[in-house]
Amino acid sequence: MNSIVLLKHWQSLSPIEQAAVLNLNVTVQQIEFAGTVERSVQTCQEDQVNEVAGLAIMQENSVAGFLLLRRGSSAPLWAGSGVVAISAMRIDLSQQGKGLGSAALRAVPDWLVAHWPESKEIRLSVDEDNQLARNAYARAGFADLCIREEGRIGWVRYMSRPVERANAREPVPC
């Protein structure tokens, strides 16, 4: 399915849209791996140096999900220098399975070009056993970096893609 989404910065959301973000229906497992939506919102609100962006995933003027982009000193160590990390991505349970997560990931490079134009690469970490997510990330142009590490909860893998759409990598088996 080819869904069209818009990424909208937390600070530009209306009060109703902000409430919809805070009321996203997510699983306990998503909270275990990514934390609460409230914590993600707090993280983007506390950012004073433009290193964290909280983005609502909008479809047809409704909030369908939320994700964080982190860079600089706010990015996790695994992201590396000059890399933007995607973290805490969630899609509301009622909207899952519609391709919105992949569509949001495909929209991130355009957001970066418009708002953080110096960005050259995007990375994310994913639970090694979460094959559905890994497949979705691959559909969105992310390539497995073939790095496997023990994470906070279990084994994780790292995936990456360049910001420019034309240079998206073909997935390479590890």
PDB file of N, CA and C in Angstrom, residues 40-109:
ATOM      1  N   SER A  40       8.488  11.098  24.940  1.00  0.00           N
ATOM      2  CA  SER A  40       8.982  11.609  23.664  1.00  0.00           C
ATOM      3  C   SER A  40       8.630  13.082  23.488  1.00  0.00           C
ATOM      4  N   VAL A  41       7.408  13.440  23.822  1.00  0.00           N
ATOM      5  CA  VAL A  41       6.981  14.838  23.721  1.00  0.00           C
ATOM      6  C   VAL A  41       7.808  15.708  24.670  1.00  0.00           C
ATOM      7  N   GLN A  42       8.016  15.230  25.879  1.00  0.00           N
ATOM      8  CA  GLN A  42       8.822  15.966  26.848  1.00  0.00           C
ATOM      9  C   GLN A  42      10.243  16.181  26.310  1.00  0.00           C
ATOM     10  N   THR A  43      10.802  15.164  25.679  1.00  0.00           N
ATOM     11  CA  THR A  43      12.151  15.264  25.118  1.00  0.00           C
ATOM     12  C   THR A  43      12.221  16.361  24.064  1.00  0.00           C
ATOM     13  N   CYS A  44      11.241  16.414  23.171  1.00  0.00           N
ATOM     14  CA  CYS A  44      11.294  17.459  22.131  1.00  0.00           C
ATOM     15  C   CYS A  44      10.999  18.837  22.723  1.00  0.00           C
ATOM     16  N   GLN A  45      10.182  18.919  23.749  1.00  0.00           N
ATOM     17  CA  GLN A  45       9.893  20.216  24.371  1.00  0.00           C
ATOM     18  C   GLN A  45      11.093  20.757  25.145  1.00  0.00           C
ATOM     19  N   GLU A  46      11.921  19.864  25.700  1.00  0.00           N
ATOM     20  CA  GLU A  46      13.083  20.279  26.480  1.00  0.00           C
ATOM     21  C   GLU A  46      14.267  20.686  25.615  1.00  0.00           C
ATOM     22  N   ASP A  47      14.249  20.369  24.342  1.00  0.00           N
ATOM     23  CA  ASP A  47      15.367  20.668  23.451  1.00  0.00           C
ATOM     24  C   ASP A  47      15.541  22.177  23.323  1.00  0.00           C
ATOM     25  N   GLN A  48      16.724  22.653  23.645  1.00  0.00           N
ATOM     26  CA  GLN A  48      17.017  24.083  23.562  1.00  0.00           C
ATOM     27  C   GLN A  48      17.994  24.425  22.439  1.00  0.00           C
ATOM     28  N   VAL A  49      18.522  23.399  21.748  1.00  0.00           N
ATOM     29  CA  VAL A  49      19.584  23.650  20.762  1.00  0.00           C
ATOM     30  C   VAL A  49      19.246  23.109  19.382  1.00  0.00           C
ATOM     31  N   ASN A  50      17.973  22.839  19.115  1.00  0.00           N
ATOM     32  CA  ASN A  50      17.507  22.344  17.818  1.00  0.00           C
ATOM     33  C   ASN A  50      18.188  21.041  17.417  1.00  0.00           C
ATOM     34  N   GLU A  51      18.292  20.126  18.379  1.00  0.00           N
ATOM     35  CA  GLU A  51      18.852  18.807  18.108  1.00  0.00           C
ATOM     36  C   GLU A  51      17.818  17.695  18.185  1.00  0.00           C
ATOM     37  N   VAL A  52      16.594  18.008  18.589  1.00  0.00           N
ATOM     38  CA  VAL A  52      15.517  17.022  18.682  1.00  0.00           C
ATOM     39  C   VAL A  52      14.284  17.606  17.993  1.00  0.00           C
ATOM     40  N   ALA A  53      13.680  16.807  17.145  1.00  0.00           N
ATOM     41  CA  ALA A  53      12.433  17.225  16.498  1.00  0.00           C
ATOM     42  C   ALA A  53      11.388  16.140  16.726  1.00  0.00           C
ATOM     43  N   GLY A  54      10.287  16.519  17.321  1.00  0.00           N
ATOM     44  CA  GLY A  54       9.147  15.618  17.464  1.00  0.00           C
ATOM     45  C   GLY A  54       8.213  15.860  16.295  1.00  0.00           C
ATOM     46  N   LEU A  55       7.928  14.801  15.543  1.00  0.00           N
ATOM     47  CA  LEU A  55       7.117  14.945  14.336  1.00  0.00           C
ATOM     48  C   LEU A  55       5.872  14.075  14.413  1.00  0.00           C
ATOM     49  N   ALA A  56       4.712  14.718  14.281  1.00  0.00           N
ATOM     50  CA  ALA A  56       3.458  13.973  14.187  1.00  0.00           C
ATOM     51  C   ALA A  56       3.358  13.423  12.773  1.00  0.00           C
ATOM     52  N   ILE A  57       2.926  12.194  12.678  1.00  0.00           N
ATOM     53  CA  ILE A  57       2.687  11.550  11.389  1.00  0.00           C
ATOM     54  C   ILE A  57       1.217  11.767  11.083  1.00  0.00           C
ATOM     55  N   MET A  58       0.964  12.601  10.078  1.00  0.00           N
ATOM     56  CA  MET A  58      -0.398  13.016   9.764  1.00  0.00           C
ATOM     57  C   MET A  58      -0.878  12.334   8.488  1.00  0.00           C
ATOM     58  N   GLN A  59      -2.097  11.846   8.530  1.00  0.00           N
ATOM     59  CA  GLN A  59      -2.742  11.348   7.317  1.00  0.00           C
ATOM     60  C   GLN A  59      -4.149  11.918   7.284  1.00  0.00           C
ATOM     61  N   GLU A  60      -4.472  12.549   6.163  1.00  0.00           N
ATOM     62  CA  GLU A  60      -5.794  13.168   5.987  1.00  0.00           C
ATOM     63  C   GLU A  60      -6.161  14.055   7.173  1.00  0.00           C
ATOM     64  N   ASN A  61      -5.218  14.911   7.584  1.00  0.00           N
ATOM     65  CA  ASN A  61      -5.419  15.883   8.665  1.00  0.00           C
ATOM     66  C   ASN A  61      -5.659  15.266  10.032  1.00  0.00           C
ATOM     67  N   SER A  62      -5.340  13.981  10.192  1.00  0.00           N
ATOM     68  CA  SER A  62      -5.470  13.315  11.488  1.00  0.00           C
ATOM     69  C   SER A  62      -4.117  12.771  11.917  1.00  0.00           C
ATOM     70  N   VAL A  63      -3.869  12.790  13.219  1.00  0.00           N
ATOM     71  CA  VAL A  63      -2.631  12.237  13.764  1.00  0.00           C
ATOM     72  C   VAL A  63      -2.713  10.724  13.733  1.00  0.00           C
ATOM     73  N   ALA A  64      -1.746  10.105  13.058  1.00  0.00           N
ATOM     74  CA  ALA A  64      -1.684   8.640  12.973  1.00  0.00           C
ATOM     75  C   ALA A  64      -0.502   8.073  13.749  1.00  0.00           C
ATOM     76  N   GLY A  65       0.459   8.931  14.093  1.00  0.00           N
ATOM     77  CA  GLY A  65       1.640   8.456  14.799  1.00  0.00           C
ATOM     78  C   GLY A  65       2.549   9.597  15.178  1.00  0.00           C
ATOM     79  N   PHE A  66       3.730   9.233  15.693  1.00  0.00           N
ATOM     80  CA  PHE A  66       4.694  10.224  16.172  1.00  0.00           C
ATOM     81  C   PHE A  66       6.076   9.599  16.145  1.00  0.00           C
ATOM     82  N   LEU A  67       7.082  10.422  15.861  1.00  0.00           N
ATOM     83  CA  LEU A  67       8.469   9.955  15.909  1.00  0.00           C
ATOM     84  C   LEU A  67       9.370  11.097  16.351  1.00  0.00           C
ATOM     85  N   LEU A  68      10.562  10.731  16.805  1.00  0.00           N
ATOM     86  CA  LEU A  68      11.571  11.708  17.169  1.00  0.00           C
ATOM     87  C   LEU A  68      12.752  11.603  16.210  1.00  0.00           C
ATOM     88  N   LEU A  69      13.306  12.750  15.859  1.00  0.00           N
ATOM     89  CA  LEU A  69      14.578  12.816  15.163  1.00  0.00           C
ATOM     90  C   LEU A  69      15.566  13.436  16.135  1.00  0.00           C
ATOM     91  N   ARG A  70      16.759  12.845  16.192  1.00  0.00           N
ATOM     92  CA  ARG A  70      17.796  13.341  17.102  1.00  0.00           C
ATOM     93  C   ARG A  70      19.096  13.516  16.324  1.00  0.00           C
ATOM     94  N   ARG A  71      19.817  14.570  16.663  1.00  0.00           N
ATOM     95  CA  ARG A  71      21.112  14.802  16.039  1.00  0.00           C
ATOM     96  C   ARG A  71      22.047  15.431  17.062  1.00  0.00           C
ATOM     97  N   GLY A  72      23.325  15.533  16.674  1.00  0.00           N
ATOM     98  CA  GLY A  72      24.314  16.155  17.549  1.00  0.00           C
ATOM     99  C   GLY A  72      24.436  15.426  18.878  1.00  0.00           C
ATOM    100  N   SER A  73      24.557  16.193  19.947  1.00  0.00           N
ATOM    101  CA  SER A  73      24.738  15.585  21.269  1.00  0.00           C
ATOM    102  C   SER A  73      23.479  14.881  21.763  1.00  0.00           C
ATOM    103  N   SER A  74      22.342  15.113  21.122  1.00  0.00           N
ATOM    104  CA  SER A  74      21.097  14.434  21.507  1.00  0.00           C
ATOM    105  C   SER A  74      20.942  13.070  20.846  1.00  0.00           C
ATOM    106  N   ALA A  75      21.758  12.778  19.847  1.00  0.00           N
ATOM    107  CA  ALA A  75      21.677  11.488  19.146  1.00  0.00           C
ATOM    108  C   ALA A  75      22.349  10.408  19.986  1.00  0.00           C
ATOM    109  N   PRO A  76      21.874   9.182  19.882  1.00  0.00           N
ATOM    110  CA  PRO A  76      22.542   8.090  20.594  1.00  0.00           C
ATOM    111  C   PRO A  76      23.949   7.860  20.023  1.00  0.00           C
ATOM    112  N   LEU A  77      24.812   7.272  20.830  1.00  0.00           N
ATOM    113  CA  LEU A  77      26.197   7.031  20.395  1.00  0.00           C
ATOM    114  C   LEU A  77      26.276   6.206  19.119  1.00  0.00           C
ATOM    115  N   TRP A  78      25.354   5.257  18.931  1.00  0.00           N
ATOM    116  CA  TRP A  78      25.407   4.398  17.750  1.00  0.00           C
ATOM    117  C   TRP A  78      25.120   5.162  16.451  1.00  0.00           C
ATOM    118  N   ALA A  79      24.568   6.348  16.562  1.00  0.00           N
ATOM    119  CA  ALA A  79      24.244   7.109  15.353  1.00  0.00           C
ATOM    120  C   ALA A  79      25.501   7.623  14.660  1.00  0.00           C
ATOM    121  N   GLY A  80      26.494   8.004  15.419  1.00  0.00           N
ATOM    122  CA  GLY A  80      27.712   8.526  14.818  1.00  0.00           C
ATOM    123  C   GLY A  80      27.614  10.016  14.542  1.00  0.00           C
ATOM    124  N   SER A  81      28.742  10.589  14.261  1.00  0.00           N
ATOM    125  CA  SER A  81      28.845  12.025  14.024  1.00  0.00           C
ATOM    126  C   SER A  81      28.162  12.412  12.712  1.00  0.00           C
ATOM    127  N   GLY A  82      27.393  13.491  12.764  1.00  0.00           N
ATOM    128  CA  GLY A  82      26.753  14.007  11.562  1.00  0.00           C
ATOM    129  C   GLY A  82      25.549  13.219  11.078  1.00  0.00           C
ATOM    130  N   VAL A  83      25.073  12.287  11.889  1.00  0.00           N
ATOM    131  CA  VAL A  83      23.959  11.419  11.502  1.00  0.00           C
ATOM    132  C   VAL A  83      22.715  11.816  12.291  1.00  0.00           C
ATOM    133  N   VAL A  84      21.558  11.750  11.650  1.00  0.00           N
ATOM    134  CA  VAL A  84      20.274  11.953  12.323  1.00  0.00           C
ATOM    135  C   VAL A  84      19.707  10.576  12.670  1.00  0.00           C
ATOM    136  N   ALA A  85      19.307  10.410  13.919  1.00  0.00           N
ATOM    137  CA  ALA A  85      18.733   9.138  14.363  1.00  0.00           C
ATOM    138  C   ALA A  85      17.221   9.274  14.481  1.00  0.00           C
ATOM    139  N   ILE A  86      16.532   8.266  13.997  1.00  0.00           N
ATOM    140  CA  ILE A  86      15.084   8.168  14.199  1.00  0.00           C
ATOM    141  C   ILE A  86      14.875   7.316  15.443  1.00  0.00           C
ATOM    142  N   SER A  87      14.057   7.814  16.349  1.00  0.00           N
ATOM    143  CA  SER A  87      13.780   7.029  17.550  1.00  0.00           C
ATOM    144  C   SER A  87      12.322   7.190  17.963  1.00  0.00           C
ATOM    145  N   ALA A  88      11.892   6.264  18.777  1.00  0.00           N
ATOM    146  CA  ALA A  88      10.571   6.321  19.406  1.00  0.00           C
ATOM    147  C   ALA A  88       9.432   6.472  18.396  1.00  0.00           C
ATOM    148  N   MET A  89       9.532   5.811  17.268  1.00  0.00           N
ATOM    149  CA  MET A  89       8.466   5.892  16.265  1.00  0.00           C
ATOM    150  C   MET A  89       7.305   4.986  16.669  1.00  0.00           C
ATOM    151  N   ARG A  90       6.114   5.564  16.591  1.00  0.00           N
ATOM    152  CA  ARG A  90       4.909   4.814  16.932  1.00  0.00           C
ATOM    153  C   ARG A  90       3.806   5.148  15.941  1.00  0.00           C
ATOM    154  N   ILE A  91       3.030   4.137  15.614  1.00  0.00           N
ATOM    155  CA  ILE A  91       1.821   4.321  14.817  1.00  0.00           C
ATOM    156  C   ILE A  91       0.662   3.853  15.688  1.00  0.00           C
ATOM    157  N   ASP A  92      -0.409   4.636  15.722  1.00  0.00           N
ATOM    158  CA  ASP A  92      -1.578   4.262  16.511  1.00  0.00           C
ATOM    159  C   ASP A  92      -2.063   2.876  16.088  1.00  0.00           C
ATOM    160  N   LEU A  93      -2.479   2.069  17.066  1.00  0.00           N
ATOM    161  CA  LEU A  93      -2.937   0.702  16.775  1.00  0.00           C
ATOM    162  C   LEU A  93      -4.014   0.663  15.702  1.00  0.00           C
ATOM    163  N   SER A  94      -4.907   1.640  15.702  1.00  0.00           N
ATOM    164  CA  SER A  94      -5.990   1.651  14.709  1.00  0.00           C
ATOM    165  C   SER A  94      -5.488   1.936  13.296  1.00  0.00           C
ATOM    166  N   GLN A  95      -4.260   2.436  13.179  1.00  0.00           N
ATOM    167  CA  GLN A  95      -3.709   2.801  11.876  1.00  0.00           C
ATOM    168  C   GLN A  95      -2.615   1.853  11.384  1.00  0.00           C
ATOM    169  N   GLN A  96      -2.277   0.869  12.209  1.00  0.00           N
ATOM    170  CA  GLN A  96      -1.201  -0.049  11.828  1.00  0.00           C
ATOM    171  C   GLN A  96      -1.636  -0.949  10.673  1.00  0.00           C
ATOM    172  N   GLY A  97      -0.651  -1.361   9.890  1.00  0.00           N
ATOM    173  CA  GLY A  97      -0.914  -2.250   8.767  1.00  0.00           C
ATOM    174  C   GLY A  97      -1.370  -1.539   7.510  1.00  0.00           C
ATOM    175  N   LYS A  98      -1.330  -0.217   7.510  1.00  0.00           N
ATOM    176  CA  LYS A  98      -1.772   0.569   6.356  1.00  0.00           C
ATOM    177  C   LYS A  98      -0.610   1.194   5.595  1.00  0.00           C
ATOM    178  N   GLY A  99       0.610   0.861   5.984  1.00  0.00           N
ATOM    179  CA  GLY A  99       1.779   1.413   5.309  1.00  0.00           C
ATOM    180  C   GLY A  99       2.178   2.803   5.773  1.00  0.00           C
ATOM    181  N   LEU A 100       1.588   3.287   6.865  1.00  0.00           N
ATOM    182  CA  LEU A 100       1.874   4.646   7.319  1.00  0.00           C
ATOM    183  C   LEU A 100       3.274   4.784   7.889  1.00  0.00           C
ATOM    184  N   GLY A 101       3.780   3.750   8.555  1.00  0.00           N
ATOM    185  CA  GLY A 101       5.136   3.804   9.091  1.00  0.00           C
ATOM    186  C   GLY A 101       6.162   3.915   7.983  1.00  0.00           C
ATOM    187  N   SER A 102       6.022   3.083   6.958  1.00  0.00           N
ATOM    188  CA  SER A 102       6.938   3.152   5.811  1.00  0.00           C
ATOM    189  C   SER A 102       6.818   4.496   5.106  1.00  0.00           C
ATOM    190  N   ALA A 103       5.602   4.992   4.969  1.00  0.00           N
ATOM    191  CA  ALA A 103       5.398   6.287   4.309  1.00  0.00           C
ATOM    192  C   ALA A 103       6.048   7.410   5.118  1.00  0.00           C
ATOM    193  N   ALA A 104       5.930   7.348   6.435  1.00  0.00           N
ATOM    194  CA  ALA A 104       6.562   8.362   7.284  1.00  0.00           C
ATOM    195  C   ALA A 104       8.077   8.313   7.136  1.00  0.00           C
ATOM    196  N   LEU A 105       8.637   7.111   7.112  1.00  0.00           N
ATOM    197  CA  LEU A 105      10.080   6.976   6.944  1.00  0.00           C
ATOM    198  C   LEU A 105      10.542   7.506   5.585  1.00  0.00           C
ATOM    199  N   ARG A 106       9.739   7.308   4.560  1.00  0.00           N
ATOM    200  CA  ARG A 106      10.078   7.844   3.237  1.00  0.00           C
ATOM    201  C   ARG A 106       9.973   9.366   3.210  1.00  0.00           C
ATOM    202  N   ALA A 107       9.167   9.946   4.107  1.00  0.00           N
ATOM    203  CA  ALA A 107       8.995  11.399   4.155  1.00  0.00           C
ATOM    204  C   ALA A 107      10.091  12.096   4.964  1.00  0.00           C
ATOM    205  N   VAL A 108      10.791  11.367   5.816  1.00  0.00           N
ATOM    206  CA  VAL A 108      11.817  11.978   6.668  1.00  0.00           C
ATOM    207  C   VAL A 108      12.902  12.687   5.853  1.00  0.00           C
ATOM    208  N   PRO A 109      13.440  12.108   4.771  1.00  0.00           N
ATOM    209  CA  PRO A 109      14.480  12.841   4.031  1.00  0.00           C
ATOM    210  C   PRO A 109      14.020  14.217   3.552  1.00  0.00           C
TER     211      PRO A 109
END
